[in-house]
Structures are given as structure tokens and as C-alpha cells.
Amino acid sequence: MGRENTVEEALNLLRSRLCNPSFVFKPLSDSPDSNYSKLKFIISSSVTEACNNSILLLGPRGSGKIAVLELVLKDLLLEFPDLISVIKLSGLLHSDDNCAFKEISRQLCAEHQLLFSKMASFDDNSQFMIAMLRECGLAHKTIIFVLDEFDLFAQGKQRVLYSLLDAMQSVTSQAVVIGVSCRLDADQLLEKRVRSRFSHRKLLFLPPSKEDLQRLLEHILSLPVDSTISHDYAVEFNAKLQKILADEKFKQIIITYMDSDATVNHLLRFLFRAVSYMDLGSGFLSLENFKTALSNIQRQPKLECIKDCSILELHILVCMKRLEVKEQNSYNFNSVMKEYKSIRASFQMSEYYAWNICLRAFEHLLQRELICFTDNRGQNQSVEFRPAKLLISSHELQQGLKSYRSCPAILLKLMDREV
Amino acid sequence: MGKEESPQVTRRTTRSSSSATVATKTCDSHPLTIKDLVFGEDPISLNDLLSSFPGRRIQILELVRLLGASNSPMLPLFIYGGSSSGKTSIVLQMFRHLNRPFVYSSCRTCYSPRILFESVLNQLLLHRKDAANGYLSAKRCERPSDFVNFLREALSNVINNFKGNSGKLGTKKLVGQADGNMVYLIFDNLELVREWDKSSTILPFLFNLYDILKMPEVGLIFVSNTSPDTYYSNMGYMEPIPVYFPDYTEDDLRQIFMKNQANRKLYSSFLDVVLRPFCRITRRVDELSTAFLPLFQKYCEPLHDLGVVPNEEMKRRLFSHLQPQIAPSLNEVFKVSSQSSPAAESNKETKKKSSRRKLGVCAEIDELDFHMSTSAKYLLLSAFLASRNPATLDASLFDSMGGIDSRKRKRKSSQKSLEKKENAEQELLMKGPGTFPLERLLAIFQCLTSVAEGSIDEEEQGDEGVQGGDGGLMSDVLLQLSSLCNANFIVKGGSCPLEGSTRYRSTVCEDMALKVARSLKFPLSKYLYRR
């Protein structure tokens, strides 16, 4: 009983670590030339020197930009508790100017214990923001604006960016604008008037190196020896983990997985899956866990879809494939039916399905998104006349047919011969 | 989808409808409490869960593992698989088994961002729409930004509530950063969001919701018909963890259909006969179950005692009885829409059965199975002709004598080279019925009615043939036209850029048109131009 609880506690600890980016990115921020140190230096110097600043954090999605920024902000809030207030916006939520100003004033009000009016107009809000910037500047308080998904703010008139950066041109204000984006060309999206007011400081976030990766894995997966989890168990767990981490097979798994996407968050998803497969009976991670996780997370959705199809649906797919080979530039359900009938006649297939059954199977294929209509406007045309196309390559179809259980031999032949 | 395991799923409908409309579970207006966020019925054990979903063992165990212990945080999940593969039912029953709070909203019933947001908030804020509050939602919320603010507030309220409860009761309180109970948000039918107006912002928003909220106590579960690769956009997002539900195999289907059968031996021998041929067409449980119900009744017809255990000889006899029914019913499988309640379904079932019997007896029925006024029928026919015939032939087809000269037509077709004919055929297949302006339709209509009245006059020497067909009929005809449009026999197309008038198109197939013509005793084929 006690053992079971321990294992569960350990599992919970691992899972909550994986869901907590600030824990994950902690060890990567020690070294003096890490992004963490650079970012912290820039912000803290602009806080202490009471100047305005702007900076862009760029890097692929999931490379930990926000996590590192949060770490920095947390430290700075501890260091200068009264000198900083943070306003966070996200391009996904506040790309609309009106919305953005409203949210800025709402957060400013919450920060400074002021009453926020929902009814305030766009103008009121933008004036309020500029006034607050001035007031805070006079009180030597820095406002840090974090703009997540920065590229989305650069859509449209960029009024938010302009008024923020323009307000920062005056001596009295004291603010830092931090843009976070996964588009490396984010600064090229800015209008001229905005770009000229933007300092072109950029921090690039790169995927971790091999050594970092190893360190990261160890950091995340090993249990603390000095906690509520029983000491003996933790030591044993860590010893087994070390063995796995050193295993060549494990390294190979990680390399295959990271091939497609080398960011840290991508790795976290894999680890999360592997950890949740941990055997609660033995209570230790095994290489098997990682193997199953890899096979379950790397999916081939189109092939799965083909495996789900019924035989009739496969027939229709093959017919469409044949039409494409014949270089018919566009075809619809009627021509598919014609092809189906001719195949049936020339190979003396015994089974016969009526027109409406085939139409229904065609609709199932549409639903599975193995095929789609080539035009999206023809709403007033009935299904059988709208031109369609395959969404899978002939290679995929061939592979799918081969791996299909009890696939009729005739279909494979029809695919191969390509008459 | 997902009404295959019928008994437990009833809760789901009440659940989603209680969020979208008034609570259907009568007006026992007890105030909703925090406990209403869990499934509501008694929790079931894991074994019950596994046995109620045959063929889904791997998926259920995997989900249980991914959801983890009661207080452990979770990365967003993405559950996908073909329709009628049990995704929604299993997720909901899973929460019944785990007895954890969750919020379920389907993007089918919540068909716009605003309704989706408000439905989630209503459930979290324990708000029920009723007459007292004028059926209003708890919060009015249209934008994602407002939604995130409200959601954060509501979630932290709920979570604090749980924490307070567990603290009071003194039950196991965990140490560590992630204590407190989890709340799960389930978004079903996510594939529909792609069709929404603002899909380009809503989808990345939903996928990034976990990162935006930054609350480890919230678990997100997306349920979708289509695979994750159909959601890719140039925007990009953090991919959730995929969990795949494959379609049932034939063996799984057998297990599913064997559930809750009174006479298992008999049903099993029935499945031996029908399951394989039907599986070649579809493996969807909902479609198969509607097809099997009448067939099984047919199968049992020769039996007096339904409790009988069939022996080999009887099996053979029953098989030979059913054999002739299978082929026609294979081609009928999809007649009944599968998304109906069980009661309505059984009604439909009987109706369908009777119609099938009719089909079985006489292959071609002349009767139309719906009522339509005579002038509407003529209008339908004229629309059909207008769509099929080239406009240039109207004059020769509908000259004073009516009908095309057969000799002339023959010569024409002989002049055409075979190739040309084939091309034209191909074109017809591709383009479908043509469009026509209103004036042409009315002209043809007048011709048809005058011809028909002429023939009636000849037959009956009636005296009413004088009026009609002319001006007096016009307003009536327009009314009929609009009702035909509503019934989707005729579609209104976009306006022609040159003429600027609206164009119409008939969607009726030739069989249907011939049927209508037969009911009027109208010689349609005489007027139909064959290429």
C-alpha cells in the first residue's frame, strides 16, 4: 500500500514537472550566454537606468520563449518588487485594436487598484494608457508590455504598436515592449513608422544541443532524493533511469523523434506520454515505455484512414486513382461511377452495388477527408456533379492497400497495372 | 454517432442539451452545486467500462493512463477516429468511471464561438437557463479575450471550491505545486469549427488555450472526426497528444451486436449470414444497426419460438429464407438517417420495412411517395426539361405541334461523329444539369400545360381548357416555384453576370422526372433531347 502511494506520488511529480515549463527551462538558463541571462540583463538595466526599450524574442513554436521570459520576470519581480508592472497581451486574443487597448487598461487598473470601466471607449482607453505611462514614468516605475504572437499585432493598421512605441519616445515614459513571435521575419512586418520607433534587438531561441538535451532529460525525469518520496525508492528509480538514458537504443529513439521537430515542447509531449505508460506495479520507467510512446505519437493519419475504409470505399478510391492516371483533369462522382462500372464489367466482379450506395460510400470518403471537392463554391450543385480529387498520393494508396487486412487482390492488380 | 451502446448514453444528451437549452430533467429547480460538474450517475468500475465497449480495450486503458491520477496535471489530448467509433461515449463514460468534474460542449450544438464560450461558462458557473433569467447566459461573451478572462475567473473559483472541500473533509490532501482537483474541458466535434467564419482565429485559439490559461489544474480534451493533419494551417500551434480510435473490425462489430441480445445463439447465426457482406460496404455501427434490425425480424419469421437454440438444419432453413432478402437490402442500407432518437427510429424502421416489402414485390413502383399538386408537377417537369435540353432547341421542340420530329432527330444523331457524341456525354456527366432563367422556365411551362390540356380535351372533350395556362396562372406558378425551391427540387443559382437575372437549376434525377411524368400521363421522353 505504502509502495503504491509512493509510485503514484512519483508519477504525479513527473507529470506536473512536464506540464510546468518554468521547471523545464530552469537548467538551460544557468550559463552566462544563455538567453535567460541576456534577457534579464537587458530588462534589468532598462529598469535601473529608467529608460525605454524594446526587444523581440524569436524562435520556433515550443522553444520556450515565453517560459524563459516568465522566469526572468519572476526573478525581476522579486528583485524590484515596486518598480515593475507587467501587462501581458496575446495576439490570438487581442489582435483587434479595440480589444487590445481595453485589455491594457483593464490590466493597468487591476495593477494599480483603479476602477476599470467596461464602457470606456477606444479613445478613453488609449488616452488612459498614455497617461498611465507618463505617471509611471514620473514615479520611476517601469511597465513591461509582453506581446505574445507579436506577428498578429502587425496585421491591419498596427495602431496598438504605434501608440505604444510612440508613447515610449518621450523622455518621461519608462516602458519595455517585449514581442514574442515564432516568425523570424516579424520585424519586417512592421510599418515604416512603427519600425523606425522599434529598437531592433532580437533574441533567437534555438533548439537545445545534444548535451543540453541529455541534461534536460536527466533534470526532468530523475526524482529528488530529499523529498517526501521515500529515499530508497528515489535512488533506485534514478539508477534505473541512468541506465536507460545511457542505452544506445534510447538515444536512437530520441534522435528519431527529434528529427521532425527539435524543440523542447515537442520533447515534453513525448516524455509525458512515456511517463504515463509507466508501470505502476514495478514503479520504474522502462525502455518499453519509450518505445510504445514513440509508436503511438508518430502516426500516419492517412494510412490509418485507408485502413478504416470498407471494401467498397477502397474500390472508389482505386477508381479515382485510375482516373487520375488517365490524366482526366477533372472528374466527379458520375465519372467515377462510369469507371467503376467498366472495371466491374471487364473483370467480372460478382458483387454489385447500386448507385446510391456508392454515393453514400463517396460521402463517407469525403467525411474521412481522403477525397475532397476541388471547388468550394458550388453549393447549389448536387454532390455527384461537383468535381472531386484525391487527397492521398498513389504511393500512400498503394501502401494502404497492401497493409489492409484481406484486401481484394483485384484492387492491388488494378493499382499496379495502371492501365 | 455513438448511440450504439444505448443504455448509458442517454445522460449525454441531457448533458449537452442542459447547456444549450433548458435542463431537460424536469423542473426540479434545485440550485446547481459544484457536484453537478461530475457525471451525475453512480460511478462505474473500470471493468464495467471495458465490457460495455467491446473492441476498445486498448484505447480505454490508454486514456486512463494519459488522464492519470486524480490530481496530476495533463497536457491537452486530441482524440480522433471515424464517426461512430465511440469517441464521445467513451470519453463521457470515462469521466463517469473516474468521477471527476468536467465540462462538455459539442461544437455541433454550439455552432458559433459565442455560443460555445457561453455554454462552457454556463456550466462552469453552474448557471441554468430558465424562465426566471429569461433564458440568458450567465455572461455575455463574444470575443476570445473576454472568454479567457471569464474562464480564468470561473475555473479558479471552481478549483478553489474543490480545494476548500477537500480541506474541510480532511481527505487526502497532496503536497506539491499541483494539488487541488482537476477540471476537464471537453470540446467535441472539433472538425466543425473549421467551417466557422472565424475558424482561422478560433482554431489556433482553442489549441493554444492550455498555454494561454497557464493553469495546471485544467485538462483539455479535443474530440474530432478527422485526423490532426487536417487542421494544419500556416499559423501553427502546439500539437496536442493524439489518441487514435480505429474503426471497429468485423470481430469487434460481432461483439457489439451480440451485446444485449436475448437469444445469443440465434443472433450469432444471423450475424454469420449478414455481417460479412454488410461489412464490405460499411463498418459503421449506426448504419449497420439500422440495417440489421428489420433483417433480423425477417430472419426470425419462420420461427414460432424466439428462444429456440438453432441447430444446423434450422440454420440452413433460416438462411435460405433470408438469402433472397440480403441482396436488395444491401442496396438499401443507407436509406434511414442514423441520427435519430431510438423511438423515432423504431417508427422509421417499421415504415422502411413496409416500403421495402413493396420494393421486394414489384421492382418498379409508379407511385410517388409524396403529394404534389398537378401544376407543381408540370413545373417540375418543365424545370427538368429546361435543365437538360439545350436552349436553342426549345423552338423546334415546342413548336405548334409539340414534340420533335423523330426523323429529323435521327438524321442529326447520325451526322454526329461518335467521338463528338462521347465528348458531349462526358461533358454532361461533368457539368450536370444546366441553368436557365425564369422566363425560359415559364415559357416551357406554358407549352407543357397547353399540350397537356390539349390532350385532355381530346380525350374528355372537357370544356375547361380555355382558361388556364395564361396570365391568371402566373402568380400561382411563382408561388409553386418558390416552394419547389424550398423543397430543393430546383436550386436558385447565382445571377448571370451578363443578364443580371437569377438563374435556376433543376436537381431532379431522370428516374424521378419520369416517375412524375408517368403520374401525369405526360409523354416526357418525347420532349427530352438525347445527345
PDB file of N, CA and C in Angstrom, chain A residues 172-229:
ATOM      1  N   THR A 172       9.654  61.164 -20.534  1.00  0.00           N
ATOM      2  CA  THR A 172       9.039  60.877 -19.234  1.00  0.00           C
ATOM      3  C   THR A 172       8.656  59.411 -19.073  1.00  0.00           C
ATOM      4  N   SER A 173       8.301  58.768 -20.168  1.00  0.00           N
ATOM      5  CA  SER A 173       7.782  57.412 -20.004  1.00  0.00           C
ATOM      6  C   SER A 173       8.910  56.432 -19.737  1.00  0.00           C
ATOM      7  N   GLN A 174       8.524  55.282 -19.237  1.00  0.00           N
ATOM      8  CA  GLN A 174       9.516  54.281 -18.868  1.00  0.00           C
ATOM      9  C   GLN A 174       8.882  52.913 -19.083  1.00  0.00           C
ATOM     10  N   ALA A 175       9.144  52.354 -20.232  1.00  0.00           N
ATOM     11  CA  ALA A 175       8.460  51.101 -20.550  1.00  0.00           C
ATOM     12  C   ALA A 175       9.362  50.191 -21.361  1.00  0.00           C
ATOM     13  N   VAL A 176       9.076  48.898 -21.295  1.00  0.00           N
ATOM     14  CA  VAL A 176       9.789  47.922 -22.107  1.00  0.00           C
ATOM     15  C   VAL A 176       8.720  47.138 -22.899  1.00  0.00           C
ATOM     16  N   VAL A 177       8.900  47.070 -24.199  1.00  0.00           N
ATOM     17  CA  VAL A 177       7.988  46.266 -25.016  1.00  0.00           C
ATOM     18  C   VAL A 177       8.726  45.002 -25.436  1.00  0.00           C
ATOM     19  N   ILE A 178       8.158  43.862 -25.091  1.00  0.00           N
ATOM     20  CA  ILE A 178       8.782  42.594 -25.457  1.00  0.00           C
ATOM     21  C   ILE A 178       7.846  41.856 -26.405  1.00  0.00           C
ATOM     22  N   GLY A 179       8.284  41.720 -27.631  1.00  0.00           N
ATOM     23  CA  GLY A 179       7.481  40.966 -28.601  1.00  0.00           C
ATOM     24  C   GLY A 179       7.956  39.530 -28.647  1.00  0.00           C
ATOM     25  N   VAL A 180       7.013  38.612 -28.700  1.00  0.00           N
ATOM     26  CA  VAL A 180       7.356  37.195 -28.775  1.00  0.00           C
ATOM     27  C   VAL A 180       6.707  36.640 -30.024  1.00  0.00           C
ATOM     28  N   SER A 181       7.496  36.042 -30.885  1.00  0.00           N
ATOM     29  CA  SER A 181       6.903  35.551 -32.121  1.00  0.00           C
ATOM     30  C   SER A 181       7.646  34.334 -32.628  1.00  0.00           C
ATOM     31  N   CYS A 182       6.936  33.495 -33.377  1.00  0.00           N
ATOM     32  CA  CYS A 182       7.632  32.369 -33.984  1.00  0.00           C
ATOM     33  C   CYS A 182       7.933  32.658 -35.443  1.00  0.00           C
ATOM     34  N   ARG A 183       7.627  33.867 -35.874  1.00  0.00           N
ATOM     35  CA  ARG A 183       8.019  34.247 -37.238  1.00  0.00           C
ATOM     36  C   ARG A 183       9.330  34.993 -37.166  1.00  0.00           C
ATOM     37  N   LEU A 184      10.322  34.463 -37.854  1.00  0.00           N
ATOM     38  CA  LEU A 184      11.639  35.090 -37.749  1.00  0.00           C
ATOM     39  C   LEU A 184      11.659  36.434 -38.444  1.00  0.00           C
ATOM     40  N   ASP A 185      10.708  36.660 -39.356  1.00  0.00           N
ATOM     41  CA  ASP A 185      10.697  37.938 -40.059  1.00  0.00           C
ATOM     42  C   ASP A 185       9.700  38.905 -39.428  1.00  0.00           C
ATOM     43  N   ALA A 186       9.437  38.716 -38.149  1.00  0.00           N
ATOM     44  CA  ALA A 186       8.377  39.507 -37.515  1.00  0.00           C
ATOM     45  C   ALA A 186       8.639  41.003 -37.641  1.00  0.00           C
ATOM     46  N   ASP A 187       9.900  41.418 -37.554  1.00  0.00           N
ATOM     47  CA  ASP A 187      10.151  42.869 -37.601  1.00  0.00           C
ATOM     48  C   ASP A 187       9.977  43.428 -39.012  1.00  0.00           C
ATOM     49  N   GLN A 188      10.030  42.544 -40.008  1.00  0.00           N
ATOM     50  CA  GLN A 188       9.817  43.036 -41.376  1.00  0.00           C
ATOM     51  C   GLN A 188       8.352  43.342 -41.643  1.00  0.00           C
ATOM     52  N   LEU A 189       7.476  42.833 -40.772  1.00  0.00           N
ATOM     53  CA  LEU A 189       6.057  43.036 -40.988  1.00  0.00           C
ATOM     54  C   LEU A 189       5.612  44.427 -40.566  1.00  0.00           C
ATOM     55  N   LEU A 190       6.503  45.114 -39.839  1.00  0.00           N
ATOM     56  CA  LEU A 190       6.077  46.385 -39.261  1.00  0.00           C
ATOM     57  C   LEU A 190       6.033  47.484 -40.314  1.00  0.00           C
ATOM     58  N   GLU A 191       5.103  48.401 -40.106  1.00  0.00           N
ATOM     59  CA  GLU A 191       5.050  49.578 -40.966  1.00  0.00           C
ATOM     60  C   GLU A 191       6.292  50.424 -40.731  1.00  0.00           C
ATOM     61  N   LYS A 192       6.516  51.341 -41.647  1.00  0.00           N
ATOM     62  CA  LYS A 192       7.727  52.147 -41.538  1.00  0.00           C
ATOM     63  C   LYS A 192       7.732  52.977 -40.258  1.00  0.00           C
ATOM     64  N   ARG A 193       6.569  53.599 -39.980  1.00  0.00           N
ATOM     65  CA  ARG A 193       6.529  54.489 -38.822  1.00  0.00           C
ATOM     66  C   ARG A 193       6.710  53.705 -37.527  1.00  0.00           C
ATOM     67  N   VAL A 194       6.277  52.430 -37.546  1.00  0.00           N
ATOM     68  CA  VAL A 194       6.450  51.615 -36.343  1.00  0.00           C
ATOM     69  C   VAL A 194       7.877  51.101 -36.264  1.00  0.00           C
ATOM     70  N   ARG A 195       8.401  50.694 -37.424  1.00  0.00           N
ATOM     71  CA  ARG A 195       9.724  50.089 -37.434  1.00  0.00           C
ATOM     72  C   ARG A 195      10.779  51.089 -36.979  1.00  0.00           C
ATOM     73  N   SER A 196      10.603  52.341 -37.391  1.00  0.00           N
ATOM     74  CA  SER A 196      11.618  53.341 -37.033  1.00  0.00           C
ATOM     75  C   SER A 196      11.608  53.605 -35.539  1.00  0.00           C
ATOM     76  N   ARG A 197      10.502  53.302 -34.879  1.00  0.00           N
ATOM     77  CA  ARG A 197      10.465  53.525 -33.438  1.00  0.00           C
ATOM     78  C   ARG A 197      10.866  52.293 -32.647  1.00  0.00           C
ATOM     79  N   PHE A 198      11.124  51.226 -33.366  1.00  0.00           N
ATOM     80  CA  PHE A 198      11.413  49.961 -32.687  1.00  0.00           C
ATOM     81  C   PHE A 198      12.917  49.748 -32.647  1.00  0.00           C
ATOM     82  N   SER A 199      13.427  49.408 -31.491  1.00  0.00           N
ATOM     83  CA  SER A 199      14.851  49.070 -31.428  1.00  0.00           C
ATOM     84  C   SER A 199      14.969  47.638 -31.918  1.00  0.00           C
ATOM     85  N   HIS A 200      15.929  47.409 -32.781  1.00  0.00           N
ATOM     86  CA  HIS A 200      15.942  46.100 -33.420  1.00  0.00           C
ATOM     87  C   HIS A 200      16.781  45.101 -32.651  1.00  0.00           C
ATOM     88  N   ARG A 201      16.477  45.000 -31.387  1.00  0.00           N
ATOM     89  CA  ARG A 201      17.133  43.984 -30.585  1.00  0.00           C
ATOM     90  C   ARG A 201      16.361  42.683 -30.748  1.00  0.00           C
ATOM     91  N   LYS A 202      17.089  41.623 -31.040  1.00  0.00           N
ATOM     92  CA  LYS A 202      16.407  40.341 -31.200  1.00  0.00           C
ATOM     93  C   LYS A 202      17.149  39.273 -30.423  1.00  0.00           C
ATOM     94  N   LEU A 203      16.397  38.400 -29.815  1.00  0.00           N
ATOM     95  CA  LEU A 203      16.996  37.230 -29.187  1.00  0.00           C
ATOM     96  C   LEU A 203      16.481  36.004 -29.905  1.00  0.00           C
ATOM     97  N   LEU A 204      17.372  35.174 -30.347  1.00  0.00           N
ATOM     98  CA  LEU A 204      16.976  33.995 -31.095  1.00  0.00           C
ATOM     99  C   LEU A 204      16.977  32.773 -30.183  1.00  0.00           C
ATOM    100  N   PHE A 205      15.918  32.006 -30.230  1.00  0.00           N
ATOM    101  CA  PHE A 205      15.829  30.790 -29.408  1.00  0.00           C
ATOM    102  C   PHE A 205      16.055  29.579 -30.298  1.00  0.00           C
ATOM    103  N   LEU A 206      17.076  28.848 -29.976  1.00  0.00           N
ATOM    104  CA  LEU A 206      17.428  27.697 -30.798  1.00  0.00           C
ATOM    105  C   LEU A 206      17.100  26.406 -30.058  1.00  0.00           C
ATOM    106  N   PRO A 207      16.905  25.339 -30.802  1.00  0.00           N
ATOM    107  CA  PRO A 207      16.684  24.051 -30.128  1.00  0.00           C
ATOM    108  C   PRO A 207      17.904  23.653 -29.323  1.00  0.00           C
ATOM    109  N   PRO A 208      17.697  22.862 -28.279  1.00  0.00           N
ATOM    110  CA  PRO A 208      18.825  22.523 -27.402  1.00  0.00           C
ATOM    111  C   PRO A 208      19.841  21.642 -28.105  1.00  0.00           C
ATOM    112  N   SER A 209      21.092  21.780 -27.707  1.00  0.00           N
ATOM    113  CA  SER A 209      22.140  20.931 -28.274  1.00  0.00           C
ATOM    114  C   SER A 209      22.035  19.540 -27.652  1.00  0.00           C
ATOM    115  N   LYS A 210      22.857  18.631 -28.137  1.00  0.00           N
ATOM    116  CA  LYS A 210      22.776  17.249 -27.657  1.00  0.00           C
ATOM    117  C   LYS A 210      23.085  17.151 -26.166  1.00  0.00           C
ATOM    118  N   GLU A 211      24.100  17.911 -25.742  1.00  0.00           N
ATOM    119  CA  GLU A 211      24.465  17.842 -24.323  1.00  0.00           C
ATOM    120  C   GLU A 211      23.338  18.407 -23.478  1.00  0.00           C
ATOM    121  N   ASP A 212      22.792  19.534 -23.966  1.00  0.00           N
ATOM    122  CA  ASP A 212      21.690  20.144 -23.231  1.00  0.00           C
ATOM    123  C   ASP A 212      20.516  19.177 -23.117  1.00  0.00           C
ATOM    124  N   LEU A 213      20.277  18.484 -24.207  1.00  0.00           N
ATOM    125  CA  LEU A 213      19.157  17.555 -24.246  1.00  0.00           C
ATOM    126  C   LEU A 213      19.338  16.488 -23.182  1.00  0.00           C
ATOM    127  N   GLN A 214      20.538  15.961 -23.112  1.00  0.00           N
ATOM    128  CA  GLN A 214      20.821  14.918 -22.129  1.00  0.00           C
ATOM    129  C   GLN A 214      20.608  15.451 -20.711  1.00  0.00           C
ATOM    130  N   ARG A 215      21.112  16.666 -20.504  1.00  0.00           N
ATOM    131  CA  ARG A 215      20.978  17.291 -19.187  1.00  0.00           C
ATOM    132  C   ARG A 215      19.497  17.489 -18.846  1.00  0.00           C
ATOM    133  N   LEU A 216      18.770  17.902 -19.884  1.00  0.00           N
ATOM    134  CA  LEU A 216      17.361  18.190 -19.706  1.00  0.00           C
ATOM    135  C   LEU A 216      16.605  16.925 -19.310  1.00  0.00           C
ATOM    136  N   LEU A 217      16.893  15.838 -20.024  1.00  0.00           N
ATOM    137  CA  LEU A 217      16.212  14.580 -19.737  1.00  0.00           C
ATOM    138  C   LEU A 217      16.458  14.154 -18.296  1.00  0.00           C
ATOM    139  N   GLU A 218      17.712  14.286 -17.899  1.00  0.00           N
ATOM    140  CA  GLU A 218      18.055  13.898 -16.542  1.00  0.00           C
ATOM    141  C   GLU A 218      17.335  14.774 -15.528  1.00  0.00           C
ATOM    142  N   HIS A 219      17.336  16.052 -15.818  1.00  0.00           N
ATOM    143  CA  HIS A 219      16.724  17.019 -14.916  1.00  0.00           C
ATOM    144  C   HIS A 219      15.237  16.735 -14.750  1.00  0.00           C
ATOM    145  N   ILE A 220      14.577  16.410 -15.845  1.00  0.00           N
ATOM    146  CA  ILE A 220      13.126  16.239 -15.768  1.00  0.00           C
ATOM    147  C   ILE A 220      12.758  14.903 -15.141  1.00  0.00           C
ATOM    148  N   LEU A 221      13.455  13.849 -15.536  1.00  0.00           N
ATOM    149  CA  LEU A 221      12.969  12.518 -15.201  1.00  0.00           C
ATOM    150  C   LEU A 221      13.488  11.965 -13.879  1.00  0.00           C
ATOM    151  N   SER A 222      14.573  12.523 -13.352  1.00  0.00           N
ATOM    152  CA  SER A 222      15.078  11.917 -12.125  1.00  0.00           C
ATOM    153  C   SER A 222      14.341  12.482 -10.922  1.00  0.00           C
ATOM    154  N   LEU A 223      14.130  11.607  -9.942  1.00  0.00           N
ATOM    155  CA  LEU A 223      13.368  12.002  -8.759  1.00  0.00           C
ATOM    156  C   LEU A 223      14.300  12.660  -7.745  1.00  0.00           C
ATOM    157  N   PRO A 224      13.788  13.597  -6.958  1.00  0.00           N
ATOM    158  CA  PRO A 224      14.613  14.211  -5.910  1.00  0.00           C
ATOM    159  C   PRO A 224      14.816  13.217  -4.770  1.00  0.00           C
ATOM    160  N   VAL A 225      16.036  13.182  -4.271  1.00  0.00           N
ATOM    161  CA  VAL A 225      16.311  12.212  -3.201  1.00  0.00           C
ATOM    162  C   VAL A 225      15.888  12.767  -1.851  1.00  0.00           C
ATOM    163  N   ASP A 226      15.780  14.088  -1.763  1.00  0.00           N
ATOM    164  CA  ASP A 226      15.445  14.670  -0.460  1.00  0.00           C
ATOM    165  C   ASP A 226      14.038  15.261  -0.500  1.00  0.00           C
ATOM    166  N   SER A 227      13.023  14.415  -0.534  1.00  0.00           N
ATOM    167  CA  SER A 227      11.660  14.937  -0.523  1.00  0.00           C
ATOM    168  C   SER A 227      10.776  13.920   0.175  1.00  0.00           C
ATOM    169  N   THR A 228       9.462  14.092   0.029  1.00  0.00           N
ATOM    170  CA  THR A 228       8.558  13.175   0.726  1.00  0.00           C
ATOM    171  C   THR A 228       8.615  11.771   0.135  1.00  0.00           C
ATOM    172  N   ILE A 229       9.053  11.682  -1.127  1.00  0.00           N
ATOM    173  CA  ILE A 229       9.168  10.361  -1.738  1.00  0.00           C
ATOM    174  C   ILE A 229      10.289   9.596  -1.048  1.00  0.00           C
TER     175      ILE A 229
END
